[in-house]
Each structure stands twice: as structure tokens, then as C-alpha cells.
mmCIF file of C-alpha atoms in Angstrom:
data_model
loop_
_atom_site.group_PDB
_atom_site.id
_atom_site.type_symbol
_atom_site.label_atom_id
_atom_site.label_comp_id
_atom_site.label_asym_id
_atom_site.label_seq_id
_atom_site.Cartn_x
_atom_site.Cartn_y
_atom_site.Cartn_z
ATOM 1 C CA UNK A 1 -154.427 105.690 234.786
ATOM 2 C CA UNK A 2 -155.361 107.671 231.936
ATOM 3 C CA UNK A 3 -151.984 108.340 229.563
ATOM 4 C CA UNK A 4 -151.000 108.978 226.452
ATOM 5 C CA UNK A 5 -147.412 108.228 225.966
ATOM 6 C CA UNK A 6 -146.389 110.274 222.723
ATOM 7 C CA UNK A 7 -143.235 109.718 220.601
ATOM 8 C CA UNK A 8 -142.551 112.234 218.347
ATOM 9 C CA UNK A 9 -140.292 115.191 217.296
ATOM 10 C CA UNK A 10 -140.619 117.597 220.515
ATOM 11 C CA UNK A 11 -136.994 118.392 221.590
ATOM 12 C CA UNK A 12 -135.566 119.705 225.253
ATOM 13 C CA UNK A 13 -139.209 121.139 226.363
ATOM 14 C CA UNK A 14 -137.331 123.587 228.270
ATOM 15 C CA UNK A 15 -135.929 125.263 225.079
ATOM 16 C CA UNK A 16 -137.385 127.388 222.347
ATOM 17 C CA UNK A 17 -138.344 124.561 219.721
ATOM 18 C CA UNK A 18 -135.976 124.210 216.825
ATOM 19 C CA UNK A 19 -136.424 122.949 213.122
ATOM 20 C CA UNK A 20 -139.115 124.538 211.885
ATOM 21 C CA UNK A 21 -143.213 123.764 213.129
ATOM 22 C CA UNK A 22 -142.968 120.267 213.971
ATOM 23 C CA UNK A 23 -141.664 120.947 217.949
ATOM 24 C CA UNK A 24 -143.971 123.335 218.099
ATOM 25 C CA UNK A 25 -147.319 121.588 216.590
ATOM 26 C CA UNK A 26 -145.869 118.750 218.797
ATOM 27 C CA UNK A 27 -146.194 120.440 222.141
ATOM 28 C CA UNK A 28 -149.475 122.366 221.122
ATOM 29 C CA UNK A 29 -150.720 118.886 220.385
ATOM 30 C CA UNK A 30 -149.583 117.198 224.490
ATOM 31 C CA UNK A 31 -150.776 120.795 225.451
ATOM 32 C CA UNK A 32 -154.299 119.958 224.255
ATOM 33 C CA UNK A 33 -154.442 116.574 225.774
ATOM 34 C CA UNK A 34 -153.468 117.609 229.314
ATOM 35 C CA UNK A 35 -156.175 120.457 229.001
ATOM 36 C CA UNK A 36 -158.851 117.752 228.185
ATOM 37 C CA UNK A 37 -157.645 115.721 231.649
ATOM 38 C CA UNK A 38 -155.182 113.401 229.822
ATOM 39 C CA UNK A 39 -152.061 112.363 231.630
ATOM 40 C CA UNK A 40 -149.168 112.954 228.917
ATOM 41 C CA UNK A 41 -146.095 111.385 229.133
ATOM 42 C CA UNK A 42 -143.576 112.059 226.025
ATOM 43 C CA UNK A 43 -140.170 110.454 224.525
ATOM 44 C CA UNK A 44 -138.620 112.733 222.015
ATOM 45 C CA UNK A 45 -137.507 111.413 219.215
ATOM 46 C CA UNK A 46 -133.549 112.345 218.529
ATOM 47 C CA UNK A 47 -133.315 115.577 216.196
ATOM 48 C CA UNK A 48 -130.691 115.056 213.804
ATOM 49 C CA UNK A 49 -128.016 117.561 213.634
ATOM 50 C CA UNK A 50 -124.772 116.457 212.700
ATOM 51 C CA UNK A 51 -122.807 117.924 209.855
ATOM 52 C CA UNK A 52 -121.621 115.869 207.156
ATOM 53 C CA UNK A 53 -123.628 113.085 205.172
ATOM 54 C CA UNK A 54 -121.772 110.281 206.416
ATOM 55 C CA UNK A 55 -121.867 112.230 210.057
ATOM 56 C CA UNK A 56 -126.075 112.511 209.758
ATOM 57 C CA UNK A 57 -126.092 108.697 208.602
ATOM 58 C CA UNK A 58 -124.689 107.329 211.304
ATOM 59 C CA UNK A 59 -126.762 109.816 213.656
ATOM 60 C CA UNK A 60 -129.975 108.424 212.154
ATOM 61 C CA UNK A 61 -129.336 105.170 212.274
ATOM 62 C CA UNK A 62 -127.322 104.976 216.026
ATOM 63 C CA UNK A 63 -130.743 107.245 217.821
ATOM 64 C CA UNK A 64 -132.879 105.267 215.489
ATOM 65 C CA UNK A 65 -132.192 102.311 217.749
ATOM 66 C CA UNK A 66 -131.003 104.617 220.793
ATOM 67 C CA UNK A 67 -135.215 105.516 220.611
ATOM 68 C CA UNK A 68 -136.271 102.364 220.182
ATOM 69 C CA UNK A 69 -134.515 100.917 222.879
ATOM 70 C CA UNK A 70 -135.997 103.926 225.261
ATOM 71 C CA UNK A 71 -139.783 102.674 223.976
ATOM 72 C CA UNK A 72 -139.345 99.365 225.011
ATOM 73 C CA UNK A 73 -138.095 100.230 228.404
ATOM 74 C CA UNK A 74 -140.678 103.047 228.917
ATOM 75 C CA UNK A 75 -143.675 100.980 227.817
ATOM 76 C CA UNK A 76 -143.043 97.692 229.682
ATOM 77 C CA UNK A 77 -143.644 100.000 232.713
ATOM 78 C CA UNK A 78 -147.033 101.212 231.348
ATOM 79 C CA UNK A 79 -150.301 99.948 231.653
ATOM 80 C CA UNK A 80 -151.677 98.624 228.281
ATOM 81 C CA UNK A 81 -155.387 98.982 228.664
ATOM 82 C CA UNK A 82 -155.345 102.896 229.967
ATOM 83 C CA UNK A 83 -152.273 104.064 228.049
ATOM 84 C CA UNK A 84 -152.339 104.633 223.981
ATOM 85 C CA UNK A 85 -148.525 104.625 222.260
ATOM 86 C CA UNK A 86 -149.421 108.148 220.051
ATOM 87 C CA UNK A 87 -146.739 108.747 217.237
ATOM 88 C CA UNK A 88 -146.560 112.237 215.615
ATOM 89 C CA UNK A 89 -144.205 111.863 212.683
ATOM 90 C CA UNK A 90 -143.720 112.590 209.130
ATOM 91 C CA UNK A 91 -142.989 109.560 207.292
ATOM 92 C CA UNK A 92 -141.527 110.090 203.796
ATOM 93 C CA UNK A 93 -137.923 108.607 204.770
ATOM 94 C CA UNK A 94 -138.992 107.611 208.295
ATOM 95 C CA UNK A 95 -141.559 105.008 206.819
ATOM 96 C CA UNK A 96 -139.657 102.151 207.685
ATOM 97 C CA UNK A 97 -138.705 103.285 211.163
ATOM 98 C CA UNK A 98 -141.944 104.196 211.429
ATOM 99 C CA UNK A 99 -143.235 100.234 210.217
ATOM 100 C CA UNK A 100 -140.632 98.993 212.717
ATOM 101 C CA UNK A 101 -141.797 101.166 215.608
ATOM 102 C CA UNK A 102 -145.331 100.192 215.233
ATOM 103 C CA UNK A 103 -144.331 96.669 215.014
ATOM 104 C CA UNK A 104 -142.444 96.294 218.342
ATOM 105 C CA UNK A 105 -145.149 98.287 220.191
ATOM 106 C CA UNK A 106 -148.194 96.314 218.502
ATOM 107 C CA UNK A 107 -146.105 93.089 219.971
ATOM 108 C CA UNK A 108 -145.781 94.754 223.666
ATOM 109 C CA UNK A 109 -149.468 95.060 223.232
ATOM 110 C CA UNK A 110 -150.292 98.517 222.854
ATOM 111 C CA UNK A 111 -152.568 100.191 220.371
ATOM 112 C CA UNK A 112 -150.878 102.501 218.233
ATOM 113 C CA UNK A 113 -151.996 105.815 216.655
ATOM 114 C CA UNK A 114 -150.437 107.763 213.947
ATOM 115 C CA UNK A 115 -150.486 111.412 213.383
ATOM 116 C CA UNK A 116 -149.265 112.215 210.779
ATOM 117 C CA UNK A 117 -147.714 115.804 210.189
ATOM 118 C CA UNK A 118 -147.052 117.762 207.389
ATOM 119 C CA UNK A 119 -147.366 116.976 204.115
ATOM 120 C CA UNK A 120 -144.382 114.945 203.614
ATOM 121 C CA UNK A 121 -145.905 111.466 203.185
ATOM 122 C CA UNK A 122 -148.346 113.133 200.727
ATOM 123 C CA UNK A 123 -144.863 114.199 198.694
ATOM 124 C CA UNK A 124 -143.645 110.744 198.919
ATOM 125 C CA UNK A 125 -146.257 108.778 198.248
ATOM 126 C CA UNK A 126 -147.166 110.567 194.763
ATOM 127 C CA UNK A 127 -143.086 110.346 193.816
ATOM 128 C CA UNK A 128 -142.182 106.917 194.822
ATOM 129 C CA UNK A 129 -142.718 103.583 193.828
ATOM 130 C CA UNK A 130 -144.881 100.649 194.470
ATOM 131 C CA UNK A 131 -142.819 99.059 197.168
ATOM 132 C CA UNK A 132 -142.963 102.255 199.340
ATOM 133 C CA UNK A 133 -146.911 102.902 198.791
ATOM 134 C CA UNK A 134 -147.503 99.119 199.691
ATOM 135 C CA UNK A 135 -145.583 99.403 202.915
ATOM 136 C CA UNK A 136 -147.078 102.413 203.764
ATOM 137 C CA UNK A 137 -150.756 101.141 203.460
ATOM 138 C CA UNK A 138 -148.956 98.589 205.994
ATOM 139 C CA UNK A 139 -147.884 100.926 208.303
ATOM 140 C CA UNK A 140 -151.668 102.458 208.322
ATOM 141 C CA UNK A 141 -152.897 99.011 208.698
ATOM 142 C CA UNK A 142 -151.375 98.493 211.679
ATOM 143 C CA UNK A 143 -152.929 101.728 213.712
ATOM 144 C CA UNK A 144 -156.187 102.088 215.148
ATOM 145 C CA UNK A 145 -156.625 105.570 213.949
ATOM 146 C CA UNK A 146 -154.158 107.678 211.701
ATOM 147 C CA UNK A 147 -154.915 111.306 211.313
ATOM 148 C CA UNK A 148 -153.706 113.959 209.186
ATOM 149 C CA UNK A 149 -152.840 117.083 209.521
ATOM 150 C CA UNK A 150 -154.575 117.943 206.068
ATOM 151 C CA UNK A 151 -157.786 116.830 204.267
ATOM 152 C CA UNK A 152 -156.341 115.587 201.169
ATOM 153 C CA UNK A 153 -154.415 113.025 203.429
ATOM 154 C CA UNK A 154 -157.404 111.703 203.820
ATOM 155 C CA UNK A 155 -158.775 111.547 200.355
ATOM 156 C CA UNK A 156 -155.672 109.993 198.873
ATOM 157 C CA UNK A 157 -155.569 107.136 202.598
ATOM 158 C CA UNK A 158 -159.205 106.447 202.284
ATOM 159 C CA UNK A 159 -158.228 104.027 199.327
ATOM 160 C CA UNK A 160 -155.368 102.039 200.504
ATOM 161 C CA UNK A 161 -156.430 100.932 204.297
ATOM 162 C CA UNK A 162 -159.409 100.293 206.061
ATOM 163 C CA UNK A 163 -157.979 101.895 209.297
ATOM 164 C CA UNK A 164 -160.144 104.570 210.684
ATOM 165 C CA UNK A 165 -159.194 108.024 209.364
ATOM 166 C CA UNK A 166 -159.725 111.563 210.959
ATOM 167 C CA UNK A 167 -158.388 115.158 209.633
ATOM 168 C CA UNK A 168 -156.216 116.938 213.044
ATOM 169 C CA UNK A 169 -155.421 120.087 211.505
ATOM 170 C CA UNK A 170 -152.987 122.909 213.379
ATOM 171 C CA UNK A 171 -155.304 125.076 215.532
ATOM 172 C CA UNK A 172 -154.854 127.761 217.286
ATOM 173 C CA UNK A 173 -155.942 128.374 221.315
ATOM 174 C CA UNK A 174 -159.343 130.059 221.394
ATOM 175 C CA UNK A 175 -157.638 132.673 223.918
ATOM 176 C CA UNK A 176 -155.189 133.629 221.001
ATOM 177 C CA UNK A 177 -157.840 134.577 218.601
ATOM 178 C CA UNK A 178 -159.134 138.529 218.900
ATOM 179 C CA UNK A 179 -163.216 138.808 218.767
ATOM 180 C CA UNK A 180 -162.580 141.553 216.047
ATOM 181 C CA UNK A 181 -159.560 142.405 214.014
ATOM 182 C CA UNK A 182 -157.350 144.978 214.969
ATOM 183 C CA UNK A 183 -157.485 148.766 213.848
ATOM 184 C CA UNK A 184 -155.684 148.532 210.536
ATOM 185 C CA UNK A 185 -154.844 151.718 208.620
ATOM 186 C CA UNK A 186 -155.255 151.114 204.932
ATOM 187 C CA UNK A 187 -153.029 154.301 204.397
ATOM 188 C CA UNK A 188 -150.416 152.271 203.834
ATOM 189 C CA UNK A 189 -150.776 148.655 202.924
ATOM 190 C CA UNK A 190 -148.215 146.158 204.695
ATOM 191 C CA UNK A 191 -146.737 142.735 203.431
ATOM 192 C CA UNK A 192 -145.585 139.827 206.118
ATOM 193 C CA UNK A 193 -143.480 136.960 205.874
ATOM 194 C CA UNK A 194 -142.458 135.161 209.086
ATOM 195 C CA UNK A 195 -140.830 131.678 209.696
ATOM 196 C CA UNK A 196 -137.767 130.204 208.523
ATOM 197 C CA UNK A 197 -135.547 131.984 205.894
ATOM 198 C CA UNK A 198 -135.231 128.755 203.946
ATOM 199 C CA UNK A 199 -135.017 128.322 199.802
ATOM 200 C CA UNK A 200 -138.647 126.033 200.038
ATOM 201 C CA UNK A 201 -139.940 129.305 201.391
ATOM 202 C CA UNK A 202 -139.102 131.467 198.448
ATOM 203 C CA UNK A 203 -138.635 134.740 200.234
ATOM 204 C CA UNK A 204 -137.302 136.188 196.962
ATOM 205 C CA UNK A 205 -140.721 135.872 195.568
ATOM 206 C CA UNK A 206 -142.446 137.620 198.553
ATOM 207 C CA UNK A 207 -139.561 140.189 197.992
ATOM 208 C CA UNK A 208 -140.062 140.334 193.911
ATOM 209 C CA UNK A 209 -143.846 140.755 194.220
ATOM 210 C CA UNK A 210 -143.286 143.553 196.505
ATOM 211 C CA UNK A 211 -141.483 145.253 194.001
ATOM 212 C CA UNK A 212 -144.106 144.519 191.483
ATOM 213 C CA UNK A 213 -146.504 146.395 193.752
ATOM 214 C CA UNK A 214 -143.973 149.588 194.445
ATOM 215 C CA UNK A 215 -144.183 149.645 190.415
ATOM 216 C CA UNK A 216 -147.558 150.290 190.887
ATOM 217 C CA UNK A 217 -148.415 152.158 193.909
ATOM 218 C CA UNK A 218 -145.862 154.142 196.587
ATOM 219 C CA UNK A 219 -147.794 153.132 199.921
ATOM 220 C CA UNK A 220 -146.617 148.909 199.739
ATOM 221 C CA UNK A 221 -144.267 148.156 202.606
ATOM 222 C CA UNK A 222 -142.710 145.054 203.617
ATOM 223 C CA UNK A 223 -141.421 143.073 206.822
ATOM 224 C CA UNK A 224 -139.612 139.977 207.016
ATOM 225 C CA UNK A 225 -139.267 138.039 209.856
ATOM 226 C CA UNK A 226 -136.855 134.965 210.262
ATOM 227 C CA UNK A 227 -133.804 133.073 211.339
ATOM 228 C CA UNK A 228 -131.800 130.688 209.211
ATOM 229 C CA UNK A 229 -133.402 126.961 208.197
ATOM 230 C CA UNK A 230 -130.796 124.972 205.781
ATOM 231 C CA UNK A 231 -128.826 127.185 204.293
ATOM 232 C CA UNK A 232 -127.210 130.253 206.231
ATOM 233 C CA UNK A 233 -125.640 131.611 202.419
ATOM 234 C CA UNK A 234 -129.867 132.102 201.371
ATOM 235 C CA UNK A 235 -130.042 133.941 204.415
ATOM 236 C CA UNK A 236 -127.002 136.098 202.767
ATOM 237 C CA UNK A 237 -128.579 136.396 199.774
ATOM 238 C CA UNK A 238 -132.115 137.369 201.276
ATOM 239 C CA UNK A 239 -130.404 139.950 203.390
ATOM 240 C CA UNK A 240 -128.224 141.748 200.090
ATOM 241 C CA UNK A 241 -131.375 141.440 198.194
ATOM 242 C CA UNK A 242 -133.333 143.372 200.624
ATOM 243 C CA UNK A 243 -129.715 146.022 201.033
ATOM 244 C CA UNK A 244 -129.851 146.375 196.599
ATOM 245 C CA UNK A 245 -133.592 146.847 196.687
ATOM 246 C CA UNK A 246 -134.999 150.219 195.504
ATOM 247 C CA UNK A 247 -136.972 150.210 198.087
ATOM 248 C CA UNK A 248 -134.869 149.752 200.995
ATOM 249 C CA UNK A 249 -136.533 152.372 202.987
ATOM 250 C CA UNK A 250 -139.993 150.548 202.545
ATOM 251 C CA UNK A 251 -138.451 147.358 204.382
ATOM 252 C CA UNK A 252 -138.049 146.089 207.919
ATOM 253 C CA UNK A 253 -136.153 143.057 208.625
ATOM 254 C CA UNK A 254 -136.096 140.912 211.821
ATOM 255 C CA UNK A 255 -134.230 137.822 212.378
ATOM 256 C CA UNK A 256 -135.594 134.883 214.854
ATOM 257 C CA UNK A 257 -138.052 136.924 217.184
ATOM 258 C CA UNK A 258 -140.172 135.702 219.798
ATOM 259 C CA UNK A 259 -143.980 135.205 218.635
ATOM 260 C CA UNK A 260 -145.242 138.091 221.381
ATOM 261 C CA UNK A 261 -143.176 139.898 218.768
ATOM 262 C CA UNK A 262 -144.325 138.739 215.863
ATOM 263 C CA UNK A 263 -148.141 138.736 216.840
ATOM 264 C CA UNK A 264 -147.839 142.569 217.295
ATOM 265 C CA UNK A 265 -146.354 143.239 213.840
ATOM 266 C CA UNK A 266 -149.047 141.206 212.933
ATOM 267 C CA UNK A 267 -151.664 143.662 214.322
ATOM 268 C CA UNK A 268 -150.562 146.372 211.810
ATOM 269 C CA UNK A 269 -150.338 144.151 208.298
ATOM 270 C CA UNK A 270 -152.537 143.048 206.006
ATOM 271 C CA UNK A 271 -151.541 139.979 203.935
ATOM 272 C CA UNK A 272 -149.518 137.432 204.989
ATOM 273 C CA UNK A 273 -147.081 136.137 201.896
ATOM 274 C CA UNK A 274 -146.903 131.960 201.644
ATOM 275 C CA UNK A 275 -145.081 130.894 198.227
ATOM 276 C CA UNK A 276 -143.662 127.751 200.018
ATOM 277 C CA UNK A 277 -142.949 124.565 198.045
ATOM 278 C CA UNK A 278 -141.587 123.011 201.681
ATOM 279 C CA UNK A 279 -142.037 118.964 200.342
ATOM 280 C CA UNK A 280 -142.936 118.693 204.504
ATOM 281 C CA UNK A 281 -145.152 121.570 204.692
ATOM 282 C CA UNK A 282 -148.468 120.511 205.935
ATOM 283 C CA UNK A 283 -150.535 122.821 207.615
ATOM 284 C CA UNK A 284 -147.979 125.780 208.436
ATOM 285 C CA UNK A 285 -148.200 127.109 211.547
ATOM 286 C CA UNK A 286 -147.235 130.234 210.574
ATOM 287 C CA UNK A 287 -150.409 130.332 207.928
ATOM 288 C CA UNK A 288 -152.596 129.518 210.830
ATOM 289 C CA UNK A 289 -151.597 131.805 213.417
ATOM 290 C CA UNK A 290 -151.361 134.827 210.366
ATOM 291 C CA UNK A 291 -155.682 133.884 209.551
ATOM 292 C CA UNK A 292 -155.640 133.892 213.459
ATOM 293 C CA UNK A 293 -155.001 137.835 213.691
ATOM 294 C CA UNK A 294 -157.293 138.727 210.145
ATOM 295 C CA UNK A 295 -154.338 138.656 207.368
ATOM 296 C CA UNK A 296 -155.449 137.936 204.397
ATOM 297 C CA UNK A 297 -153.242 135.171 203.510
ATOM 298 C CA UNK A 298 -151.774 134.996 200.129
ATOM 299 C CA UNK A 299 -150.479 131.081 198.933
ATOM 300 C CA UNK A 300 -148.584 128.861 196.373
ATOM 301 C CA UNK A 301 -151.039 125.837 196.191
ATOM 302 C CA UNK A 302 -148.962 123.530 197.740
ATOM 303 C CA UNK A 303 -149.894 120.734 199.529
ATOM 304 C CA UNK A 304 -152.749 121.620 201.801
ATOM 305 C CA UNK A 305 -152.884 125.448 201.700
ATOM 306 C CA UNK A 306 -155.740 125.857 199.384
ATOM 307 C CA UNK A 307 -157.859 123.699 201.183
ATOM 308 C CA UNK A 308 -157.136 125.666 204.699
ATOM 309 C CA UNK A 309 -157.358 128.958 203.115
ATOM 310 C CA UNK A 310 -161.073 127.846 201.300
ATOM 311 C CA UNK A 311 -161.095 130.128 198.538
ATOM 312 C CA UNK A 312 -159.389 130.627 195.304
ATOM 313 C CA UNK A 313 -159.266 134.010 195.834
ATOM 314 C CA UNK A 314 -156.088 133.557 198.239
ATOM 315 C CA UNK A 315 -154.827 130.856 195.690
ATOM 316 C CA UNK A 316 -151.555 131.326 193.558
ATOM 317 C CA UNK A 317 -150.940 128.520 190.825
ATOM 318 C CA UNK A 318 -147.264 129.643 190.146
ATOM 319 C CA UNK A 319 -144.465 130.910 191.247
ATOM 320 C CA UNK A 320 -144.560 134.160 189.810
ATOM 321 C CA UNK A 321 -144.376 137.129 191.886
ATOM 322 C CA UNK A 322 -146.559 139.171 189.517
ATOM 323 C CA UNK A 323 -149.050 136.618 190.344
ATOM 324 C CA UNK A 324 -148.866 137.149 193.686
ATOM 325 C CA UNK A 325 -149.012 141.264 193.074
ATOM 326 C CA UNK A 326 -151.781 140.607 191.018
ATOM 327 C CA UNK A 327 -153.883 138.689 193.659
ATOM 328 C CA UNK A 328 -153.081 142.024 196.402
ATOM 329 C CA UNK A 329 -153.953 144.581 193.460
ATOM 330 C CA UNK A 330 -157.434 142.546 192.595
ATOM 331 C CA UNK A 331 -158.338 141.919 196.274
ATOM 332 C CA UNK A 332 -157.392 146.176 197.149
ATOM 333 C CA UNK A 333 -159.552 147.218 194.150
ATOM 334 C CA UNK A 334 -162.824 144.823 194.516
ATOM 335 C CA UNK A 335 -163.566 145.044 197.531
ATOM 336 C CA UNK A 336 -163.471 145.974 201.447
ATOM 337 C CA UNK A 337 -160.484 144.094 202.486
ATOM 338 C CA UNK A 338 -161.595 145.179 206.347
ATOM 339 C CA UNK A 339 -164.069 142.055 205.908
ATOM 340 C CA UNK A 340 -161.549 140.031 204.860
ATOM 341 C CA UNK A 341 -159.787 140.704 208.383
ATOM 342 C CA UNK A 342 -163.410 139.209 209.799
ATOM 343 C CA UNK A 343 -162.940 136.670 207.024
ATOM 344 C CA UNK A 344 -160.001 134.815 208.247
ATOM 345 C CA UNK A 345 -160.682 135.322 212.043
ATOM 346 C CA UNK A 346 -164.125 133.453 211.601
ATOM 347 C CA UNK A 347 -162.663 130.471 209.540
ATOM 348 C CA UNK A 348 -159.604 130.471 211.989
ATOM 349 C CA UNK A 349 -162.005 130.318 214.973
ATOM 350 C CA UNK A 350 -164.480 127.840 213.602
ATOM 351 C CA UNK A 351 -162.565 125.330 211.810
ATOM 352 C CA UNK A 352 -158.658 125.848 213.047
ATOM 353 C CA UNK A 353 -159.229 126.517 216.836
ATOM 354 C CA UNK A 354 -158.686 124.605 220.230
ATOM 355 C CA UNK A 355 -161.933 124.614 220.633
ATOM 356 C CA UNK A 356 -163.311 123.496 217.394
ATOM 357 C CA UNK A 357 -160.711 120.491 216.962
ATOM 358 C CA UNK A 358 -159.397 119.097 220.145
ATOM 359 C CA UNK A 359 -162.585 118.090 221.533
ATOM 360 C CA UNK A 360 -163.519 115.693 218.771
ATOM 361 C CA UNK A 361 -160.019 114.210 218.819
ATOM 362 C CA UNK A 362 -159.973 113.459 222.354
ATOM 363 C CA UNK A 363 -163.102 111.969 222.302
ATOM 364 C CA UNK A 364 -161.471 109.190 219.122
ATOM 365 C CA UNK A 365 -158.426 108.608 221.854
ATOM 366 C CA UNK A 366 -161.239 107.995 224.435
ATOM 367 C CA UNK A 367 -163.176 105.586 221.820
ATOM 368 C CA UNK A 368 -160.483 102.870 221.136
ATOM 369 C CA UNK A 369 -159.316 102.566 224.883
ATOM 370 C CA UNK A 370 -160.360 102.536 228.494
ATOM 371 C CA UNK A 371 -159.802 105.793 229.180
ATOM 372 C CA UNK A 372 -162.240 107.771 230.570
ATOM 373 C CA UNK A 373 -161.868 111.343 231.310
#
């Protein structure tokens, strides 16, 4: 038997994934591994939802061991030479559930790996204290491989364990990326934003910079695409901002919409906005699958988005929505942004794709077990 039984944030599989990218990179990720001959079996870890703090306390901690009880019982029915216990999480305030996990699975005798998503753990780690960066070089310790969803994972693991590390980024199926960018008219240049409506994701900025650029020249439109994340009254304010702007008539706005949707509004932009400061952003789907279809991506340099965008060029230091104007006003006046389209398509395919990633991270899962595919 060749399995990988994966514990991680996926939700009911049957339903559109909720809370942001980490369903989603979740089931891409099993996705990969059955396409690659793996036998997949999954336990979802619970999804808190409750209302209330007290409410989501006791949530936590009563699925906490709800879960845990549901790995022991799965795994004692597993094979322990052919099957790998795979855990997709995000640490930060999971790290001890995480340490725990590993620890009762490492005593049933399976070997564990970590992936770890987002950027979270990278937050934590540089804003807490020494007892929580010494248990989580425990916690990579005790895997046989941890990967990370972003390079500088890597850099700042590398000198706390001697566990084998290995950079998983998002990727997008190689049947998803076009050979050539669409047919873009430059007649009019377009602004994106899609994902969650959420504070972290500073919509008011991508809304602010695209008044900057009216200021300046009368072919800028925008479209915003989005449901609610944490706070419905942003949504409100997102929505009245767009209703008082100037501009109204320059503006489309789309609430949750399917990603056939999205894809084809995609066809007809040309930058995709990113001023997130998400502390869990790691490497957004959303960024990925904009480079995917040629937008030139424009990003806060948070977490891992400089590093997956690879040049400064698409780089914003601040906050500021005039720097983000100014980055669309340089990149429009120096040069042929139709190669830029090429641009992000190329790095997309050759670093971010199916093809280009899951491949060499099947073959680690195949090098620490029995498996053989």
C-alpha cells in the first residue's frame, strides 16, 4: 500500500473551501499526490467557527482532542512502513497542538512530515519569545522533512534543526497556464484585486492608489472581487468607499465569484494589486494564479511576496497608495508592459507550476519510506 494519510485544514471536500487559501492549497496539494500514483487518505482538521471568545475557546480545545482521538483510531489501522502521517498546518498558535500531534504519531510509529503553510510561523517566530522558538525547533526535530511554503522559511529553519528542509511553494496546474498571454488592450489600463475583503488585505489602498492614478490619467479602471473574511462592517466600508468615489463609473465590484469567473476578468487586466499584511499570508494563491494569466503583480513586501515575484520592480516597501501608483506609472512609461505579460507566465510556469514542483516533492515522500510508485 502506498498512502499518504494527510491531516490538515481541508474542510467538507464536497463544498466550495472556506477561510481563505488554506482549503484550497490543501486539496491542490492531495490533488498532486494522487496524480503522481499516491493513495491519499485525509482527516480534516475541525475549522473553528463559533462566535464568541469564550464560544471559539472551548471549540479549539474540545476538536483539538475530538482530532486527535480520530488520528489514533485512523492510524492504528494503517500500515506504518508504506503510509507517511503528512501534516499541512500553520503553526503560530497551533505549535503546541502541533508538538503534541507529532508526539502521539512518532509513538504509534509513523514518520511524520510537516508542511508548513503560510507565513504564520515566520510571524511568530520573529515576535515571540525564547520558550516558543525552542519548542518549535522541537517540533521540526521531530519530522523527517518539513517544508515551506516560502524560501525564507528555509533560511531562518536552516539554523535551529538539523531536519531535512525543502521549499513547496503554491503552484499552479500546467493545464491552467496559457502558452501566451491573452490579447490585452492597453487603451485602457485595468486594476484587479480578488480574494477576501478582509482589513490584512488593505483594499482601501488598492482603492486609494487608483485614485492616485485617475489624478493622473482618465483611462485607469478598477475591479474588485471578494466576499467577506473577518469583518462583514470592512466589507461596508469597502462597498461606501467604492459608492463616494469620484470615480464610481470607472469601478466594477463582484462579491464571492467562482474562479471560471475570475480567470476571465483576469484575461482583460493588467496588474494585479497585493498590499496584504495577512500575519498568515504565505504564498497567496491569489498572487500565483494572477502571474499565472500575465498580470503584472504589484506587492507590499510582506512575508514571501518579494521573493515569488523576483524583482524589485513589483516591490512596494510601504503602505502608501502613491507608492503603489507610482510603481504602475514607472512600469507604463519605461517600458513594453506586453513582455511583462510573458514575464510572469514564464516564472509562473517554470518555478510555480505542477509540473516544476510536485515531481521533486514526491520523489522526498518516496525517499524516507517504502513507497514506491
Amino acid at each position: 500500500m502506498n498512502k499518504v494519510f494527510v491531516f490538515a485544514n481541508i474542510g467538507d471536500i464536497n463544498k466550495p473551501p472556506k477561510g481563505g487559501g488554506g482549503q484550497s492549497s490543501s486539496r491542490r496539494v492531495m490533488q498532486g499526490f494522487r496524480n503522481a500514483g499516491l493513495e491519499v487518505s485525509c482527516l480534516s482538521r475541525h475549522f473553528a467557527q463559533w462566535r464568541g471568545k469564550v464560544a471559539h475557546i472551548i471549540e479549539v480545545l474540545l476538536f483539538a482532542v475530538i482530532d486527535l482521538v480520530k488520528i489514533v483510531y485512523h492510524l492504528r489501522k494503517e500500515d506504518k512502513k508504506s503510509t507517511i502521517f503528512y501534516h499541512m498546518t500553520f503553526s503560530g498558535p497551533l505549535l503546541p497542538y502541533e508538538y503534541i500531534v507529532t508526539k502521539i504519531v512518532n509513538r504509534l510509529g509513523f514518520k511524520s512530515i510537516m508542511y508548513l503553510q503560510g507565513g504564520q510561523f515566520y510571524y511568530y517566530y520573529r515576535i515571540k519569545g525564547k520558550k516558543y522558538r525552542q519548542l518549535f525547533a522541537k517540533v521540526l526535530d521531530m519530522q523527517e522533512i518539513v517544508q515551506f511554503e516560502g524560501k525564507e522559511g528555509i533560511d531562518l529553519a536552516s539554523s535551529i534543526t538539523s531536519t531535512p528542509l525543502s521549499y513547496f511553494p503554491s503552484y499552479t496546474f500546467n493545464q491552467d497556464i496559457p502558452s501566451t498571454p491573452p490579447e490585452r488592450s492597453t487603451e485602457s489600463i485595468r486594476l484587479l484585486f480578488f480574494g477576501r475583503i478582509d482589513p490584512n488585505k488593505h483594499i482601501e489602498i488598492v482603492i486609494d492608489c487608483f485614485e492616485v492614478l485617475c489624478k493622473q490619467r482618465d483611462n485607469i479602471y478598477l475591479t474588485i472581487i471578494g466576499g467577506p473574511g473577518s469583518s462583514k462592517r470592512y466589507v461596508e466600508e469597502i462597498d461606501l468607499k467604492i459608492q463616494n468615489s469620484v470615480h464610481r463609473n470607472h469601478i466594477d465590484r463582484f462579491g464571492l465569484s467562482p474562479f471560471d469567473f475570475i480567470k476571465e476578468k483576469m484575461k482583460t487586466h493588467h496588474f494585479f494589486i497585493f498590499p496584504t499584511t495577512e500575519p498568515c499570508e504565505g504564498h497567496s494563491n491569489a498572487l500565483s494564479e494572477a502571474m499565472s494569466q500575465g498580470l503584472i503583480p504589484i506587492v507590499h513586501d510582506h512575508n514571501f511576496n518579494r521573493s515569488i515575484v523576483g524583482d524589485d520592480l513589483f516591490v512596494v516597501n510601504d503602505l502608501d497608495p502613491s507608492s503603489y501608483a507610482k510603481k504602475i506609472i514607472n512600469i507604463l512609461d519605461t517600458g513594453d508592459i506586453s513582455s511583462l505579460f510573458t514575464k510572469m507566465i514564464e516564472r509562473e510556469r517554470m518555478l510555480y507550476s505542477y509540473d516544476a514542483v510536485n515531481p521533486q516533492i514526491v520523489k522526498e515522500l518516496k525517499s524516507i519510506t517504502s513507497l514506491q510508485v
